[in-house]
PDB file of N, CA and C in Angstrom:
ATOM      1  N   UNK A   8      31.722  -6.024  -9.045  1.00  0.00           N
ATOM      2  CA  UNK A   8      31.717  -4.906  -9.204  1.00  0.00           C
ATOM      3  C   UNK A   8      30.279  -4.818  -9.572  1.00  0.00           C
ATOM      4  N   UNK A   9      30.034  -5.284 -10.531  1.00  0.00           N
ATOM      5  CA  UNK A   9      28.368  -4.544 -11.024  1.00  0.00           C
ATOM      6  C   UNK A   9      26.985  -5.051  -9.910  1.00  0.00           C
ATOM      7  N   UNK A  10      27.104  -5.987  -9.497  1.00  0.00           N
ATOM      8  CA  UNK A  10      26.490  -6.529  -7.949  1.00  0.00           C
ATOM      9  C   UNK A  10      26.803  -6.009  -6.434  1.00  0.00           C
ATOM     10  N   UNK A  11      27.975  -5.673  -6.467  1.00  0.00           N
ATOM     11  CA  UNK A  11      28.057  -4.703  -5.182  1.00  0.00           C
ATOM     12  C   UNK A  11      27.463  -3.139  -5.579  1.00  0.00           C
ATOM     13  N   UNK A  12      27.640  -2.714  -6.987  1.00  0.00           N
ATOM     14  CA  UNK A  12      26.965  -1.260  -6.954  1.00  0.00           C
ATOM     15  C   UNK A  12      25.825  -1.402  -6.679  1.00  0.00           C
ATOM     16  N   UNK A  13      25.309  -2.919  -7.349  1.00  0.00           N
ATOM     17  CA  UNK A  13      23.407  -2.666  -7.000  1.00  0.00           C
ATOM     18  C   UNK A  13      22.953  -2.556  -5.894  1.00  0.00           C
ATOM     19  N   UNK A  14      24.054  -3.623  -5.125  1.00  0.00           N
ATOM     20  CA  UNK A  14      23.548  -3.851  -3.969  1.00  0.00           C
ATOM     21  C   UNK A  14      23.718  -2.698  -2.942  1.00  0.00           C
ATOM     22  N   UNK A  15      24.765  -1.864  -3.354  1.00  0.00           N
ATOM     23  CA  UNK A  15      24.800  -0.355  -2.927  1.00  0.00           C
ATOM     24  C   UNK A  15      24.003   0.749  -2.724  1.00  0.00           C
ATOM     25  N   UNK A  16      23.103   0.714  -4.272  1.00  0.00           N
ATOM     26  CA  UNK A  16      22.505   1.253  -4.551  1.00  0.00           C
ATOM     27  C   UNK A  16      20.943   1.193  -3.851  1.00  0.00           C
ATOM     28  N   UNK A  17      20.599  -0.352  -3.519  1.00  0.00           N
ATOM     29  CA  UNK A  17      19.679  -1.145  -2.834  1.00  0.00           C
ATOM     30  C   UNK A  17      19.609  -0.622  -1.550  1.00  0.00           C
ATOM     31  N   UNK A  18      20.990  -0.470  -0.949  1.00  0.00           N
ATOM     32  CA  UNK A  18      21.054   0.259   0.335  1.00  0.00           C
ATOM     33  C   UNK A  18      20.933   1.547   0.502  1.00  0.00           C
ATOM     34  N   UNK A  19      21.517   2.444  -0.379  1.00  0.00           N
ATOM     35  CA  UNK A  19      21.006   3.737   0.225  1.00  0.00           C
ATOM     36  C   UNK A  19      19.616   4.030  -0.359  1.00  0.00           C
ATOM     37  N   UNK A  20      18.531   3.648  -1.383  1.00  0.00           N
ATOM     38  CA  UNK A  20      17.621   3.791  -1.530  1.00  0.00           C
ATOM     39  C   UNK A  20      16.779   3.088   0.258  1.00  0.00           C
ATOM     40  N   UNK A  21      16.865   2.123   0.387  1.00  0.00           N
ATOM     41  CA  UNK A  21      16.608   1.773   1.708  1.00  0.00           C
ATOM     42  C   UNK A  21      16.483   3.054   3.190  1.00  0.00           C
ATOM     43  N   UNK A  22      17.894   4.007   2.642  1.00  0.00           N
ATOM     44  CA  UNK A  22      17.713   4.586   3.863  1.00  0.00           C
ATOM     45  C   UNK A  22      17.240   6.162   3.746  1.00  0.00           C
ATOM     46  N   UNK A  23      17.213   6.166   2.184  1.00  0.00           N
ATOM     47  CA  UNK A  23      16.811   7.474   2.559  1.00  0.00           C
ATOM     48  C   UNK A  23      15.634   7.851   1.772  1.00  0.00           C
ATOM     49  N   UNK A  24      15.440   6.468   0.658  1.00  0.00           N
ATOM     50  CA  UNK A  24      13.541   6.852   0.176  1.00  0.00           C
ATOM     51  C   UNK A  24      14.129   6.579  -1.583  1.00  0.00           C
ATOM     52  N   UNK A  25      13.125   6.678  -2.389  1.00  0.00           N
ATOM     53  CA  UNK A  25      13.369   6.474  -3.629  1.00  0.00           C
ATOM     54  C   UNK A  25      13.372   8.210  -4.046  1.00  0.00           C
ATOM     55  N   UNK A  26      14.766   8.284  -4.266  1.00  0.00           N
ATOM     56  CA  UNK A  26      15.369   9.738  -4.957  1.00  0.00           C
ATOM     57  C   UNK A  26      14.289  10.092  -6.032  1.00  0.00           C
ATOM     58  N   UNK A  27      13.421  10.063  -6.850  1.00  0.00           N
ATOM     59  CA  UNK A  27      12.871  10.126  -8.328  1.00  0.00           C
ATOM     60  C   UNK A  27      11.360  10.905  -7.145  1.00  0.00           C
ATOM     61  N   UNK A  28      10.922  10.178  -5.913  1.00  0.00           N
ATOM     62  CA  UNK A  28      10.189  10.677  -5.312  1.00  0.00           C
ATOM     63  C   UNK A  28      10.608  11.695  -4.339  1.00  0.00           C
ATOM     64  N   UNK A  29      11.611  11.469  -3.848  1.00  0.00           N
ATOM     65  CA  UNK A  29      12.527  12.532  -2.748  1.00  0.00           C
ATOM     66  C   UNK A  29      12.345  14.239  -3.711  1.00  0.00           C
ATOM     67  N   UNK A  30      12.536  13.747  -4.890  1.00  0.00           N
ATOM     68  CA  UNK A  30      13.242  14.868  -5.695  1.00  0.00           C
ATOM     69  C   UNK A  30      12.003  15.422  -6.412  1.00  0.00           C
ATOM     70  N   UNK A  31      11.102  14.629  -6.749  1.00  0.00           N
ATOM     71  CA  UNK A  31      10.126  15.414  -7.816  1.00  0.00           C
ATOM     72  C   UNK A  31       9.156  15.159  -6.869  1.00  0.00           C
ATOM     73  N   UNK A  32       8.744  14.629  -6.055  1.00  0.00           N
ATOM     74  CA  UNK A  32       7.169  14.253  -5.443  1.00  0.00           C
ATOM     75  C   UNK A  32       6.442  13.245  -6.248  1.00  0.00           C
ATOM     76  N   UNK A  33       7.097  12.532  -7.523  1.00  0.00           N
ATOM     77  CA  UNK A  33       5.877  11.691  -8.080  1.00  0.00           C
ATOM     78  C   UNK A  33       6.745  10.407  -8.039  1.00  0.00           C
ATOM     79  N   UNK A  34       5.752   9.753  -7.903  1.00  0.00           N
ATOM     80  CA  UNK A  34       6.096   7.713  -7.661  1.00  0.00           C
ATOM     81  C   UNK A  34       6.727   7.334  -9.230  1.00  0.00           C
ATOM     82  N   UNK A  35       7.487   6.404  -9.203  1.00  0.00           N
ATOM     83  CA  UNK A  35       8.083   6.238 -10.490  1.00  0.00           C
ATOM     84  C   UNK A  35       7.625   4.047  -9.968  1.00  0.00           C
ATOM     85  N   UNK A  36       8.021   4.188 -11.257  1.00  0.00           N
ATOM     86  CA  UNK A  36       7.193   2.181 -11.610  1.00  0.00           C
ATOM     87  C   UNK A  36       7.772   1.115 -10.341  1.00  0.00           C
ATOM     88  N   UNK A  37       8.876   1.860  -9.706  1.00  0.00           N
ATOM     89  CA  UNK A  37       9.670   0.762  -8.845  1.00  0.00           C
ATOM     90  C   UNK A  37       9.133   0.987  -7.721  1.00  0.00           C
ATOM     91  N   UNK A  38       8.275   2.501  -7.137  1.00  0.00           N
ATOM     92  CA  UNK A  38       8.094   2.633  -5.788  1.00  0.00           C
ATOM     93  C   UNK A  38       7.234   1.365  -5.555  1.00  0.00           C
ATOM     94  N   UNK A  39       7.841   1.178  -4.080  1.00  0.00           N
ATOM     95  CA  UNK A  39       7.175   0.009  -3.153  1.00  0.00           C
ATOM     96  C   UNK A  39       7.729  -0.841  -3.172  1.00  0.00           C
ATOM     97  N   UNK A  40       8.494  -1.255  -4.128  1.00  0.00           N
ATOM     98  CA  UNK A  40       9.357  -2.638  -4.455  1.00  0.00           C
ATOM     99  C   UNK A  40       9.446  -2.880  -2.696  1.00  0.00           C
ATOM    100  N   UNK A  41      10.816  -2.087  -2.189  1.00  0.00           N
ATOM    101  CA  UNK A  41      11.441  -1.986  -1.759  1.00  0.00           C
ATOM    102  C   UNK A  41      10.800  -2.257  -0.345  1.00  0.00           C
ATOM    103  N   UNK A  42       9.941  -1.747  -0.025  1.00  0.00           N
ATOM    104  CA  UNK A  42       8.732  -1.615   1.202  1.00  0.00           C
ATOM    105  C   UNK A  42       8.413  -3.481   0.935  1.00  0.00           C
ATOM    106  N   UNK A  43       7.779  -3.621  -0.171  1.00  0.00           N
ATOM    107  CA  UNK A  43       6.904  -4.830  -0.551  1.00  0.00           C
ATOM    108  C   UNK A  43       7.510  -5.754   0.202  1.00  0.00           C
ATOM    109  N   UNK A  44       9.144  -6.206  -0.372  1.00  0.00           N
ATOM    110  CA  UNK A  44       9.508  -7.059   0.120  1.00  0.00           C
ATOM    111  C   UNK A  44      10.645  -6.933   1.089  1.00  0.00           C
ATOM    112  N   UNK A  45      10.543  -6.104   2.045  1.00  0.00           N
ATOM    113  CA  UNK A  45      10.758  -5.786   3.308  1.00  0.00           C
ATOM    114  C   UNK A  45       9.384  -6.569   4.191  1.00  0.00           C
ATOM    115  N   UNK A  46       8.072  -6.329   3.675  1.00  0.00           N
ATOM    116  CA  UNK A  46       7.216  -6.956   4.293  1.00  0.00           C
ATOM    117  C   UNK A  46       6.919  -8.598   3.787  1.00  0.00           C
ATOM    118  N   UNK A  47       7.100  -8.724   2.834  1.00  0.00           N
ATOM    119  CA  UNK A  47       7.190 -10.401   2.577  1.00  0.00           C
ATOM    120  C   UNK A  47       7.711 -11.057   3.458  1.00  0.00           C
ATOM    121  N   UNK A  48       9.416 -10.357   3.333  1.00  0.00           N
ATOM    122  CA  UNK A  48      10.624 -11.183   4.348  1.00  0.00           C
ATOM    123  C   UNK A  48       9.616 -11.271   5.484  1.00  0.00           C
ATOM    124  N   UNK A  49       9.169 -10.198   5.887  1.00  0.00           N
ATOM    125  CA  UNK A  49       8.881  -9.988   7.579  1.00  0.00           C
ATOM    126  C   UNK A  49       7.766 -11.120   7.749  1.00  0.00           C
ATOM    127  N   UNK A  50       6.827 -11.367   6.776  1.00  0.00           N
ATOM    128  CA  UNK A  50       6.136 -12.217   6.708  1.00  0.00           C
ATOM    129  C   UNK A  50       4.159 -11.736   6.515  1.00  0.00           C
ATOM    130  N   UNK A  51       4.487 -10.698   5.884  1.00  0.00           N
ATOM    131  CA  UNK A  51       3.501  -9.944   5.983  1.00  0.00           C
ATOM    132  C   UNK A  51       2.870  -9.576   4.441  1.00  0.00           C
ATOM    133  N   UNK A  52       2.575 -10.801   3.837  1.00  0.00           N
ATOM    134  CA  UNK A  52       2.396 -10.577   2.391  1.00  0.00           C
ATOM    135  C   UNK A  52       0.993 -10.367   1.713  1.00  0.00           C
ATOM    136  N   UNK A  53       0.356  -9.655   2.602  1.00  0.00           N
ATOM    137  CA  UNK A  53      -0.783  -8.648   2.078  1.00  0.00           C
ATOM    138  C   UNK A  53      -0.649  -7.348   2.260  1.00  0.00           C
ATOM    139  N   UNK A  54       0.596  -6.914   3.323  1.00  0.00           N
ATOM    140  CA  UNK A  54       0.943  -5.940   2.781  1.00  0.00           C
ATOM    141  C   UNK A  54       1.922  -5.416   0.979  1.00  0.00           C
ATOM    142  N   UNK A  55       2.559  -6.588   1.643  1.00  0.00           N
ATOM    143  CA  UNK A  55       3.981  -6.398   0.516  1.00  0.00           C
ATOM    144  C   UNK A  55       2.949  -6.172  -0.662  1.00  0.00           C
ATOM    145  N   UNK A  56       1.753  -6.687  -0.920  1.00  0.00           N
ATOM    146  CA  UNK A  56       1.257  -6.743  -2.047  1.00  0.00           C
ATOM    147  C   UNK A  56       0.094  -5.364  -2.347  1.00  0.00           C
ATOM    148  N   UNK A  57      -0.034  -4.945  -1.552  1.00  0.00           N
ATOM    149  CA  UNK A  57      -0.475  -3.092  -1.017  1.00  0.00           C
ATOM    150  C   UNK A  57       0.745  -2.079  -1.471  1.00  0.00           C
ATOM    151  N   UNK A  58       1.902  -2.904  -1.140  1.00  0.00           N
ATOM    152  CA  UNK A  58       2.853  -1.146  -1.789  1.00  0.00           C
ATOM    153  C   UNK A  58       3.461  -1.724  -3.178  1.00  0.00           C
ATOM    154  N   UNK A  59       3.231  -3.044  -3.684  1.00  0.00           N
ATOM    155  CA  UNK A  59       3.669  -3.248  -5.073  1.00  0.00           C
ATOM    156  C   UNK A  59       2.991  -4.439  -5.396  1.00  0.00           C
ATOM    157  N   UNK A  60       2.503  -4.737  -6.228  1.00  0.00           N
ATOM    158  CA  UNK A  60       1.660  -5.845  -7.168  1.00  0.00           C
ATOM    159  C   UNK A  60       2.657  -6.734  -7.480  1.00  0.00           C
ATOM    160  N   UNK A  61       4.024  -6.233  -8.374  1.00  0.00           N
ATOM    161  CA  UNK A  61       4.926  -7.063  -9.007  1.00  0.00           C
ATOM    162  C   UNK A  61       5.900  -7.229  -8.576  1.00  0.00           C
ATOM    163  N   UNK A  62       6.110  -7.451  -7.383  1.00  0.00           N
ATOM    164  CA  UNK A  62       7.430  -7.250  -6.416  1.00  0.00           C
ATOM    165  C   UNK A  62       7.875  -8.641  -6.386  1.00  0.00           C
ATOM    166  N   UNK A  63       7.144  -9.852  -6.485  1.00  0.00           N
ATOM    167  CA  UNK A  63       7.975 -11.117  -6.690  1.00  0.00           C
ATOM    168  C   UNK A  63       8.363 -11.608  -7.790  1.00  0.00           C
ATOM    169  N   UNK A  64       8.587 -10.858  -9.372  1.00  0.00           N
ATOM    170  CA  UNK A  64       9.004 -11.350  -9.996  1.00  0.00           C
ATOM    171  C   UNK A  64      10.007 -10.162 -10.821  1.00  0.00           C
ATOM    172  N   UNK A  65       9.774  -9.154  -9.899  1.00  0.00           N
ATOM    173  CA  UNK A  65      10.961  -8.006 -10.081  1.00  0.00           C
ATOM    174  C   UNK A  65      12.549  -8.849 -10.212  1.00  0.00           C
ATOM    175  N   UNK A  66      12.576  -9.352  -9.086  1.00  0.00           N
ATOM    176  CA  UNK A  66      14.000  -9.642  -9.190  1.00  0.00           C
ATOM    177  C   UNK A  66      15.049 -10.617 -10.140  1.00  0.00           C
ATOM    178  N   UNK A  67      13.597 -11.710 -10.743  1.00  0.00           N
ATOM    179  CA  UNK A  67      14.028 -12.342 -12.026  1.00  0.00           C
ATOM    180  C   UNK A  67      14.245 -11.555 -12.833  1.00  0.00           C
ATOM    181  N   UNK A  68      13.222 -10.727 -13.539  1.00  0.00           N
ATOM    182  CA  UNK A  68      13.453  -9.811 -14.219  1.00  0.00           C
ATOM    183  C   UNK A  68      14.677  -8.546 -14.325  1.00  0.00           C
ATOM    184  N   UNK A  69      15.119  -8.115 -13.411  1.00  0.00           N
ATOM    185  CA  UNK A  69      16.727  -7.347 -12.829  1.00  0.00           C
ATOM    186  C   UNK A  69      17.350  -8.345 -13.315  1.00  0.00           C
ATOM    187  N   UNK A  70      17.846  -9.592 -12.499  1.00  0.00           N
ATOM    188  CA  UNK A  70      18.396 -10.237 -13.031  1.00  0.00           C
ATOM    189  C   UNK A  70      18.649 -10.514 -14.773  1.00  0.00           C
ATOM    190  N   UNK A  71      17.337 -11.026 -15.359  1.00  0.00           N
ATOM    191  CA  UNK A  71      17.939 -11.508 -16.533  1.00  0.00           C
ATOM    192  C   UNK A  71      18.446 -10.389 -17.628  1.00  0.00           C
ATOM    193  N   UNK A  72      17.712  -8.795 -17.303  1.00  0.00           N
ATOM    194  CA  UNK A  72      18.501  -7.601 -17.316  1.00  0.00           C
ATOM    195  C   UNK A  72      19.735  -7.857 -17.542  1.00  0.00           C
ATOM    196  N   UNK A  73      19.941  -7.834 -16.018  1.00  0.00           N
ATOM    197  CA  UNK A  73      21.232  -7.635 -15.959  1.00  0.00           C
ATOM    198  C   UNK A  73      22.415  -8.510 -16.568  1.00  0.00           C
ATOM    199  N   UNK A  74      22.500  -9.831 -16.503  1.00  0.00           N
ATOM    200  CA  UNK A  74      22.810 -11.001 -17.301  1.00  0.00           C
ATOM    201  C   UNK A  74      22.500 -11.651 -18.899  1.00  0.00           C
ATOM    202  N   UNK A  75      21.734 -10.282 -19.943  1.00  0.00           N
ATOM    203  CA  UNK A  75      21.479 -11.059 -20.672  1.00  0.00           C
ATOM    204  C   UNK A  75      23.113 -10.915 -21.719  1.00  0.00           C
ATOM    205  N   UNK A  76      22.665 -11.765 -22.339  1.00  0.00           N
ATOM    206  CA  UNK A  76      24.380 -12.158 -23.354  1.00  0.00           C
ATOM    207  C   UNK A  76      25.275 -12.793 -22.343  1.00  0.00           C
ATOM    208  N   UNK A  77      25.045 -13.258 -21.551  1.00  0.00           N
ATOM    209  CA  UNK A  77      26.236 -13.870 -20.680  1.00  0.00           C
ATOM    210  C   UNK A  77      25.496 -15.094 -20.748  1.00  0.00           C
ATOM    211  N   UNK A  78      26.693 -16.098 -20.099  1.00  0.00           N
ATOM    212  CA  UNK A  78      26.617 -17.362 -19.951  1.00  0.00           C
ATOM    213  C   UNK A  78      25.363 -17.894 -18.947  1.00  0.00           C
ATOM    214  N   UNK A  79      25.376 -16.807 -17.622  1.00  0.00           N
ATOM    215  CA  UNK A  79      23.856 -17.124 -17.303  1.00  0.00           C
ATOM    216  C   UNK A  79      22.381 -17.207 -18.199  1.00  0.00           C
ATOM    217  N   UNK A  80      21.981 -16.267 -18.691  1.00  0.00           N
ATOM    218  CA  UNK A  80      21.627 -15.421 -19.410  1.00  0.00           C
ATOM    219  C   UNK A  80      22.080 -15.452 -21.041  1.00  0.00           C
ATOM    220  N   UNK A  81      21.809 -16.563 -21.721  1.00  0.00           N
ATOM    221  CA  UNK A  81      21.818 -16.870 -23.539  1.00  0.00           C
ATOM    222  C   UNK A  81      20.951 -15.914 -23.683  1.00  0.00           C
ATOM    223  N   UNK A  82      21.726 -14.755 -25.042  1.00  0.00           N
ATOM    224  CA  UNK A  82      20.441 -13.532 -25.544  1.00  0.00           C
ATOM    225  C   UNK A  82      19.756 -14.927 -26.486  1.00  0.00           C
ATOM    226  N   UNK A  83      18.394 -14.461 -26.562  1.00  0.00           N
ATOM    227  CA  UNK A  83      17.628 -14.762 -27.849  1.00  0.00           C
ATOM    228  C   UNK A  83      16.375 -13.875 -27.972  1.00  0.00           C
ATOM    229  N   UNK A  84      15.823 -14.303 -28.694  1.00  0.00           N
ATOM    230  CA  UNK A  84      14.125 -13.805 -29.145  1.00  0.00           C
ATOM    231  C   UNK A  84      13.169 -13.633 -27.891  1.00  0.00           C
ATOM    232  N   UNK A  85      13.761 -15.131 -27.151  1.00  0.00           N
ATOM    233  CA  UNK A  85      12.719 -15.387 -25.833  1.00  0.00           C
ATOM    234  C   UNK A  85      12.861 -14.183 -25.021  1.00  0.00           C
ATOM    235  N   UNK A  86      13.992 -14.048 -24.894  1.00  0.00           N
ATOM    236  CA  UNK A  86      14.580 -12.762 -23.618  1.00  0.00           C
ATOM    237  C   UNK A  86      14.117 -11.203 -24.168  1.00  0.00           C
ATOM    238  N   UNK A  87      14.184 -10.795 -24.926  1.00  0.00           N
ATOM    239  CA  UNK A  87      13.866  -9.679 -25.907  1.00  0.00           C
ATOM    240  C   UNK A  87      11.942  -9.991 -24.978  1.00  0.00           C
ATOM    241  N   UNK A  88      11.418 -10.465 -25.744  1.00  0.00           N
ATOM    242  CA  UNK A  88       9.998 -10.346 -25.701  1.00  0.00           C
ATOM    243  C   UNK A  88       9.650 -10.489 -23.914  1.00  0.00           C
ATOM    244  N   UNK A  89      10.320 -11.322 -22.982  1.00  0.00           N
ATOM    245  CA  UNK A  89      10.594 -11.527 -21.890  1.00  0.00           C
ATOM    246  C   UNK A  89      10.209 -10.076 -21.284  1.00  0.00           C
ATOM    247  N   UNK A  90      11.714  -9.446 -21.328  1.00  0.00           N
ATOM    248  CA  UNK A  90      11.270  -8.672 -20.830  1.00  0.00           C
ATOM    249  C   UNK A  90      11.040  -7.050 -20.849  1.00  0.00           C
ATOM    250  N   UNK A  91      10.539  -7.341 -22.369  1.00  0.00           N
ATOM    251  CA  UNK A  91       9.689  -6.301 -22.791  1.00  0.00           C
ATOM    252  C   UNK A  91       8.311  -6.045 -22.773  1.00  0.00           C
ATOM    253  N   UNK A  92       7.629  -7.488 -22.325  1.00  0.00           N
ATOM    254  CA  UNK A  92       6.292  -7.662 -21.872  1.00  0.00           C
ATOM    255  C   UNK A  92       6.084  -7.571 -20.480  1.00  0.00           C
ATOM    256  N   UNK A  93       7.724  -7.491 -19.609  1.00  0.00           N
ATOM    257  CA  UNK A  93       7.674  -7.275 -18.096  1.00  0.00           C
ATOM    258  C   UNK A  93       7.944  -5.701 -18.207  1.00  0.00           C
ATOM    259  N   UNK A  94       8.250  -5.036 -18.674  1.00  0.00           N
ATOM    260  CA  UNK A  94       8.475  -3.659 -19.142  1.00  0.00           C
ATOM    261  C   UNK A  94       7.295  -2.483 -18.623  1.00  0.00           C
ATOM    262  N   UNK A  95       6.453  -3.388 -20.227  1.00  0.00           N
ATOM    263  CA  UNK A  95       4.816  -3.373 -20.075  1.00  0.00           C
ATOM    264  C   UNK A  95       3.923  -3.209 -19.353  1.00  0.00           C
ATOM    265  N   UNK A  96       4.362  -4.466 -18.459  1.00  0.00           N
ATOM    266  CA  UNK A  96       3.260  -4.809 -17.199  1.00  0.00           C
ATOM    267  C   UNK A  96       3.760  -4.115 -16.313  1.00  0.00           C
ATOM    268  N   UNK A  97       4.902  -3.154 -15.992  1.00  0.00           N
ATOM    269  CA  UNK A  97       5.462  -2.318 -14.902  1.00  0.00           C
ATOM    270  C   UNK A  97       4.715  -1.367 -15.990  1.00  0.00           C
ATOM    271  N   UNK A  98       4.958  -0.884 -16.910  1.00  0.00           N
ATOM    272  CA  UNK A  98       4.246   0.268 -17.166  1.00  0.00           C
ATOM    273  C   UNK A  98       2.856   0.391 -16.955  1.00  0.00           C
ATOM    274  N   UNK A  99       2.224  -0.026 -16.698  1.00  0.00           N
ATOM    275  CA  UNK A  99       0.916  -0.314 -17.224  1.00  0.00           C
ATOM    276  C   UNK A  99       0.130  -0.316 -15.783  1.00  0.00           C
ATOM    277  N   UNK A 100       1.302  -1.122 -14.734  1.00  0.00           N
ATOM    278  CA  UNK A 100       0.752  -1.168 -13.477  1.00  0.00           C
ATOM    279  C   UNK A 100       0.820   0.169 -12.772  1.00  0.00           C
ATOM    280  N   UNK A 101       2.003   0.813 -13.474  1.00  0.00           N
ATOM    281  CA  UNK A 101       2.186   2.680 -13.129  1.00  0.00           C
ATOM    282  C   UNK A 101       1.234   3.205 -12.966  1.00  0.00           C
ATOM    283  N   UNK A 102       0.961   3.141 -14.474  1.00  0.00           N
ATOM    284  CA  UNK A 102      -0.372   4.267 -14.980  1.00  0.00           C
ATOM    285  C   UNK A 102      -1.592   4.026 -14.164  1.00  0.00           C
ATOM    286  N   UNK A 103      -1.695   2.746 -13.643  1.00  0.00           N
ATOM    287  CA  UNK A 103      -3.165   2.446 -13.245  1.00  0.00           C
ATOM    288  C   UNK A 103      -3.160   2.882 -11.692  1.00  0.00           C
ATOM    289  N   UNK A 104      -1.882   2.494 -11.279  1.00  0.00           N
ATOM    290  CA  UNK A 104      -2.039   3.247  -9.240  1.00  0.00           C
ATOM    291  C   UNK A 104      -1.563   4.532  -9.436  1.00  0.00           C
ATOM    292  N   UNK A 105      -1.034   5.391 -10.542  1.00  0.00           N
ATOM    293  CA  UNK A 105      -1.510   6.758  -9.948  1.00  0.00           C
ATOM    294  C   UNK A 105      -2.390   7.428 -10.549  1.00  0.00           C
ATOM    295  N   UNK A 106      -3.191   6.602 -11.894  1.00  0.00           N
ATOM    296  CA  UNK A 106      -4.676   7.292 -11.955  1.00  0.00           C
ATOM    297  C   UNK A 106      -5.517   6.611 -11.299  1.00  0.00           C
ATOM    298  N   UNK A 107      -5.518   5.887 -10.610  1.00  0.00           N
ATOM    299  CA  UNK A 107      -6.429   5.286  -9.747  1.00  0.00           C
ATOM    300  C   UNK A 107      -6.078   4.820  -8.434  1.00  0.00           C
ATOM    301  N   UNK A 108      -5.279   5.910  -7.587  1.00  0.00           N
ATOM    302  CA  UNK A 108      -5.356   5.624  -6.339  1.00  0.00           C
ATOM    303  C   UNK A 108      -6.349   4.840  -5.411  1.00  0.00           C
ATOM    304  N   UNK A 109      -5.808   3.910  -4.610  1.00  0.00           N
ATOM    305  CA  UNK A 109      -6.841   3.484  -3.685  1.00  0.00           C
ATOM    306  C   UNK A 109      -7.309   2.150  -4.412  1.00  0.00           C
ATOM    307  N   UNK A 110      -7.485   1.754  -5.770  1.00  0.00           N
ATOM    308  CA  UNK A 110      -8.131   1.270  -5.877  1.00  0.00           C
ATOM    309  C   UNK A 110      -6.821  -0.882  -6.151  1.00  0.00           C
ATOM    310  N   UNK A 111      -5.607  -0.038  -6.003  1.00  0.00           N
ATOM    311  CA  UNK A 111      -4.656  -1.219  -6.050  1.00  0.00           C
ATOM    312  C   UNK A 111      -5.529  -2.244  -5.090  1.00  0.00           C
TER     313      UNK A 111
END
């Protein structure tokens, strides 16, 4: 259920691009993640980092967020701190690359 929906959304995003950027012209914190992973999987690691610096840890944090409180990821303070820390890193990175384009 949930996994199929997530993969379907990723497939649609891959076909049509980021809906937030498409509709508003503004980059979202995740803009570039799909392109970064495609470059990484094709062996172009340098270009992957150029698209999104935090692309490598993102699937881990998505997994932790989606499965928190289950047998796969037990709930605890460590999880809340980890997820909040990653969200903060993502927000800071987003502001940095939005306010200072080309310095990435």
